[in-house]
mmCIF file of C-alpha atoms in Angstrom:
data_model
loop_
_atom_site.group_PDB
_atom_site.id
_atom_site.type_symbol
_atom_site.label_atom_id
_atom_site.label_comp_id
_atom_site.label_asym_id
_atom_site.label_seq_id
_atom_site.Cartn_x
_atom_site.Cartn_y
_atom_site.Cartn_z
ATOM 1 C CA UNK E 1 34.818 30.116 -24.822
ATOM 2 C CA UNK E 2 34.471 26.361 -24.607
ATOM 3 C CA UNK E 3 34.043 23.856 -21.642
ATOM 4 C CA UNK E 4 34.191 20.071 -22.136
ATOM 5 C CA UNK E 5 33.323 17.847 -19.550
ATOM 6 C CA UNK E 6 35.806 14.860 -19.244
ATOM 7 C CA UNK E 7 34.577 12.284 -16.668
ATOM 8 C CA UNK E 8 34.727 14.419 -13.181
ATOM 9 C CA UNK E 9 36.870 17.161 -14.331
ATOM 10 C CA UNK E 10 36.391 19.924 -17.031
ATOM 11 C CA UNK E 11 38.435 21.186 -19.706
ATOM 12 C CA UNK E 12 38.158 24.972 -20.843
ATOM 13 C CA UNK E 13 39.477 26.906 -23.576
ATOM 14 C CA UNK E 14 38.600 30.588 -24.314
ATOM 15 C CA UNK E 15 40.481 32.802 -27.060
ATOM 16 C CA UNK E 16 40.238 36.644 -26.548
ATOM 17 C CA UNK E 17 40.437 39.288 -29.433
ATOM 18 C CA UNK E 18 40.363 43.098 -28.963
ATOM 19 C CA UNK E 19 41.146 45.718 -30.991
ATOM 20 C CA UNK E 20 41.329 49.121 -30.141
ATOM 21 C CA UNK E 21 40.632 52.486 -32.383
ATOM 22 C CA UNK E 22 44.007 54.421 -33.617
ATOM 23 C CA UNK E 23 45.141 57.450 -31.205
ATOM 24 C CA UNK E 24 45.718 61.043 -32.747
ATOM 25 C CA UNK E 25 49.666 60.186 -33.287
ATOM 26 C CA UNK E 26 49.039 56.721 -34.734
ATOM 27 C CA UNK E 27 47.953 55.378 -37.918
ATOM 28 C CA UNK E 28 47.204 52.187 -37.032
ATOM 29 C CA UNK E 29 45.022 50.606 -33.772
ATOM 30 C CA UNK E 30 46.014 48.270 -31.659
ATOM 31 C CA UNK E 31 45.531 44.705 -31.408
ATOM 32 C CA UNK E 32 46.046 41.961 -28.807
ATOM 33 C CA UNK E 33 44.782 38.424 -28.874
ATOM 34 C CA UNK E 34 44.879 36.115 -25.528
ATOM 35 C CA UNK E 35 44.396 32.159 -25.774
ATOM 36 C CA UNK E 36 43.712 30.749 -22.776
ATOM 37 C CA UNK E 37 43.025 27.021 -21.242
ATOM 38 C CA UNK E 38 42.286 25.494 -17.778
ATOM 39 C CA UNK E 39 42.045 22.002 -16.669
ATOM 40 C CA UNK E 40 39.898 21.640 -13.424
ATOM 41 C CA UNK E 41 40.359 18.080 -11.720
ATOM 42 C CA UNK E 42 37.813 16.661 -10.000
ATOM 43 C CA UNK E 43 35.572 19.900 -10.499
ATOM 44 C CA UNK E 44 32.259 18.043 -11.719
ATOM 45 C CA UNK E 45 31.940 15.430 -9.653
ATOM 46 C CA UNK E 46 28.158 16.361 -8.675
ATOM 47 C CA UNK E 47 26.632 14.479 -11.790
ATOM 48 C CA UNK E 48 28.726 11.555 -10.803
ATOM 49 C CA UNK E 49 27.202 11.149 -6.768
ATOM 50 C CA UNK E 50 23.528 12.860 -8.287
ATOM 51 C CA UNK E 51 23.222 9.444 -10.420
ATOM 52 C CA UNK E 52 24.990 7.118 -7.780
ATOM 53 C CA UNK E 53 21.931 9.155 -5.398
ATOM 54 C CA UNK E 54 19.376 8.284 -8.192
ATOM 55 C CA UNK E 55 20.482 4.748 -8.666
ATOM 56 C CA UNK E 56 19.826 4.785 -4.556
ATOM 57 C CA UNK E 57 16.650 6.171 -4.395
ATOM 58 C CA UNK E 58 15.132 3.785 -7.559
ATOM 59 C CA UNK E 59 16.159 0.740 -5.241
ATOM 60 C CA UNK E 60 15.154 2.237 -2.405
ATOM 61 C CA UNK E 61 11.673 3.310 -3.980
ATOM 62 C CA UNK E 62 11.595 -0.611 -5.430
ATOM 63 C CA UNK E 63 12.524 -2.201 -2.071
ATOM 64 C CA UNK E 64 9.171 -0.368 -0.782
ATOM 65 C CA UNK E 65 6.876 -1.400 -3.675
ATOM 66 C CA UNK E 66 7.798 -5.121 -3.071
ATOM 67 C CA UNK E 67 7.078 -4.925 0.752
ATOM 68 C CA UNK E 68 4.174 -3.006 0.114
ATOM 69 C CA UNK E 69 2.753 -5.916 -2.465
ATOM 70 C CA UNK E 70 3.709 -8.247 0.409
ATOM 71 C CA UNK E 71 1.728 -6.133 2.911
ATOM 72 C CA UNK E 72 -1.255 -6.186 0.677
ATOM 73 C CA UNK E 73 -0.845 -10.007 -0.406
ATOM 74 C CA UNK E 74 -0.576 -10.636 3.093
ATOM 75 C CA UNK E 75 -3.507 -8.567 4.344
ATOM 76 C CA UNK E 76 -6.073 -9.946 1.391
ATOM 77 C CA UNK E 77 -4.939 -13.413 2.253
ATOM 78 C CA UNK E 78 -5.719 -12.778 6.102
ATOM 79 C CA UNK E 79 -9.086 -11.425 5.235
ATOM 80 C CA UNK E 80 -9.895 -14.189 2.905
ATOM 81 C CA UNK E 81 -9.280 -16.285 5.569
ATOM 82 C CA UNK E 82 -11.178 -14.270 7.821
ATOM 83 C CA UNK E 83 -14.178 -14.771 5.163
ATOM 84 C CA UNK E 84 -14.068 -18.482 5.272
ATOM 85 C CA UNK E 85 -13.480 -18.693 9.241
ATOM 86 C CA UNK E 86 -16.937 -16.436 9.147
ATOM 87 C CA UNK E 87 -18.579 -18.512 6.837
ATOM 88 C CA UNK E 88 -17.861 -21.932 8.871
ATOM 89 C CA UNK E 89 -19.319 -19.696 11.736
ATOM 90 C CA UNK E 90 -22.285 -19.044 9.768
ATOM 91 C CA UNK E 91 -22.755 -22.388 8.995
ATOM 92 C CA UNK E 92 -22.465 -23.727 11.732
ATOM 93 C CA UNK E 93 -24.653 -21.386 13.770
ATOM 94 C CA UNK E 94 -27.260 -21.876 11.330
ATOM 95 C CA UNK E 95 -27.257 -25.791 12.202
ATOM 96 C CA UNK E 96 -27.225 -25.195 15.556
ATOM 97 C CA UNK E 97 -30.237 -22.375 15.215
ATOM 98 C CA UNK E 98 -32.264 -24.845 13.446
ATOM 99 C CA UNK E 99 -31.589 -27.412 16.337
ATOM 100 C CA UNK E 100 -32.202 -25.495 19.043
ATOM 101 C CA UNK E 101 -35.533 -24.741 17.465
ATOM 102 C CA UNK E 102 -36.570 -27.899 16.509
ATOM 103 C CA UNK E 103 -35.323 -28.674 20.515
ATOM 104 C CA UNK E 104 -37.852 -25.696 21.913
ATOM 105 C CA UNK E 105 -40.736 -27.040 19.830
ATOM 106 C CA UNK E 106 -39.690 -31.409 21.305
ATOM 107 C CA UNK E 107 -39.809 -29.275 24.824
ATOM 108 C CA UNK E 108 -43.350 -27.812 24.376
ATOM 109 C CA UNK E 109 -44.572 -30.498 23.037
ATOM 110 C CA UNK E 110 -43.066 -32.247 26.194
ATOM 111 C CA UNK E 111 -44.208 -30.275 28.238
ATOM 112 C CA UNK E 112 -48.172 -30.124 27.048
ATOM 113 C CA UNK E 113 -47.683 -33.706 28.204
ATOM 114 C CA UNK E 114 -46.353 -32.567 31.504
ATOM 115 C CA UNK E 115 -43.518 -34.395 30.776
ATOM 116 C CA UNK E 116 -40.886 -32.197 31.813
ATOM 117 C CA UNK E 117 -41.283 -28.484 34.391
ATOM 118 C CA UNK E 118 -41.838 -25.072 32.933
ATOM 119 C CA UNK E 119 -38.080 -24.304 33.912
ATOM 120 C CA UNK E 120 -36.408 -26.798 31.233
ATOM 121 C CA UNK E 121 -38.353 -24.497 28.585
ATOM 122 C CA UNK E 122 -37.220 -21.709 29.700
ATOM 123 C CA UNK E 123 -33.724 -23.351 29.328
ATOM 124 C CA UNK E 124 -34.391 -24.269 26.051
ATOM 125 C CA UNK E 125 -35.709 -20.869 25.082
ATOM 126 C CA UNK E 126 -32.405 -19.444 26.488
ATOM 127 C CA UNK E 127 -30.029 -21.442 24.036
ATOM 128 C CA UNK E 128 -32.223 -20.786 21.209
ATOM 129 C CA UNK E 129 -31.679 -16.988 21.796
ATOM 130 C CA UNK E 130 -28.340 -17.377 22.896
ATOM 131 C CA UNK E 131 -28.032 -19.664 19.338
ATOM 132 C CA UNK E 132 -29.598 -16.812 17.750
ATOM 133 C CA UNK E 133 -27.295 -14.330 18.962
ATOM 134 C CA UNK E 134 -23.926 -16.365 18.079
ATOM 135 C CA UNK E 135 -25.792 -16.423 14.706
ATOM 136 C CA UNK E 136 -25.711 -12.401 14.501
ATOM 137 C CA UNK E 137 -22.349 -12.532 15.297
ATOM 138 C CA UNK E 138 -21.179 -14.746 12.535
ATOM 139 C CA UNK E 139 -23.284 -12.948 9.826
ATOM 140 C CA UNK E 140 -21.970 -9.865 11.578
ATOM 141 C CA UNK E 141 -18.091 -11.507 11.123
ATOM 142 C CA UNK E 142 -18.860 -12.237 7.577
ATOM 143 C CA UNK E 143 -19.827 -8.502 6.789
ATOM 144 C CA UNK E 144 -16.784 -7.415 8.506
ATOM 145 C CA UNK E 145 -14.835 -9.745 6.529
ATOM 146 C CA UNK E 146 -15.919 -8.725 3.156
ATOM 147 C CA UNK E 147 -15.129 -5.337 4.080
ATOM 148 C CA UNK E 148 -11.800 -6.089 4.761
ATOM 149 C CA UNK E 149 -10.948 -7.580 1.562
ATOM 150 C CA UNK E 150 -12.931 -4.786 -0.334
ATOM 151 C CA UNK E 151 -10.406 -2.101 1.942
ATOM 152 C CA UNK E 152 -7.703 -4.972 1.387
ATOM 153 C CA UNK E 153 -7.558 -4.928 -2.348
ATOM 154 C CA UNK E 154 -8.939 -1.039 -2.174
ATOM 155 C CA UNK E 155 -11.884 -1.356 -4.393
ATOM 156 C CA UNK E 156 -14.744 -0.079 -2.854
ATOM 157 C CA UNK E 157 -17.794 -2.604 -2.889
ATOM 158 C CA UNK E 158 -16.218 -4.702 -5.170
ATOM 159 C CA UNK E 159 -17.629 -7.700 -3.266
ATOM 160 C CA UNK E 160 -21.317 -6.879 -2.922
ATOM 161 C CA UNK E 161 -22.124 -7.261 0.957
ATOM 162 C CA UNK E 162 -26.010 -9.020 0.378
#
């Protein structure tokens, strides 16, 4: 028996040969030989849509690898950005640290001259904390920021947080 595929349909052939044992009265056995051959149309079809299905999935599982790069590009852009917005922060909370301090110590001095009341110190003490504290945040943002690109481009502590 043979079968030969032939685009969607098959093609099969089979040849048959039996012999049988002679009977008491005969001399001879019998013999009988059957060819036989069968065209199916349209039978194998299912290796046909399985590779059209393949073919699907491969640009389906492509389509998602190029949004997922843009996902990612997109995220470790927005957290470099992030980075640099904290840094500015840092910066410029740092300035405004040192001249809120340099303000306090001009007020004391000011005020051992009895220049100015006790309650303008206390003022001045109040943005230098409050200085302080917007200082912690941006050194807090900047933290958070290098975090997010080390999640971003999924390498754990590959920018050092120091």
């Amino acid at each position: 028996k043979t079968s030969l595929p032939i685009w969607g349909s098959t093609m099969e052939y089979s040849h048959t040969r039996e012999q049988w044992t002679p009977v008491i009265s005969a001399f001879q056995g019998t013999e009988a030989a059957t060819d036989s051959f069968k065209l199916k149309l349209f039978d194998n079809l299912a290796m046909y849509s399985d590779k059209q299905l393949s073919e699907i999935e491969f640009a389906r599982a492509r389509q998602e690898l190029n949004k997922l790069k843009q996902d990612v590009t997109l995220e470790v852009k927005e957290q470099c950005f992030g980075y640099q917005k904290a840094l500015i922060q840092l910066d410029t909370a740092s300035n405004k640290v040192r001249y809120q301090e340099n303000d306090f110590e001009f007020m004391k001095m000011k005020r051992g001259m009895d220049e100015i009341p006790d309650s303008s110190i206390i003022e001045s003490m109040i943005k230098l904390t409050q200085e302080r504290f917007a200082y912690v945040q941006a050194l807090a943002d900047c933290h958070t920021s290098i975090a997010g690109i080390n999640k971003a481009i999924g390498i754990e502590d590959y920018f050092k947080d120091e």
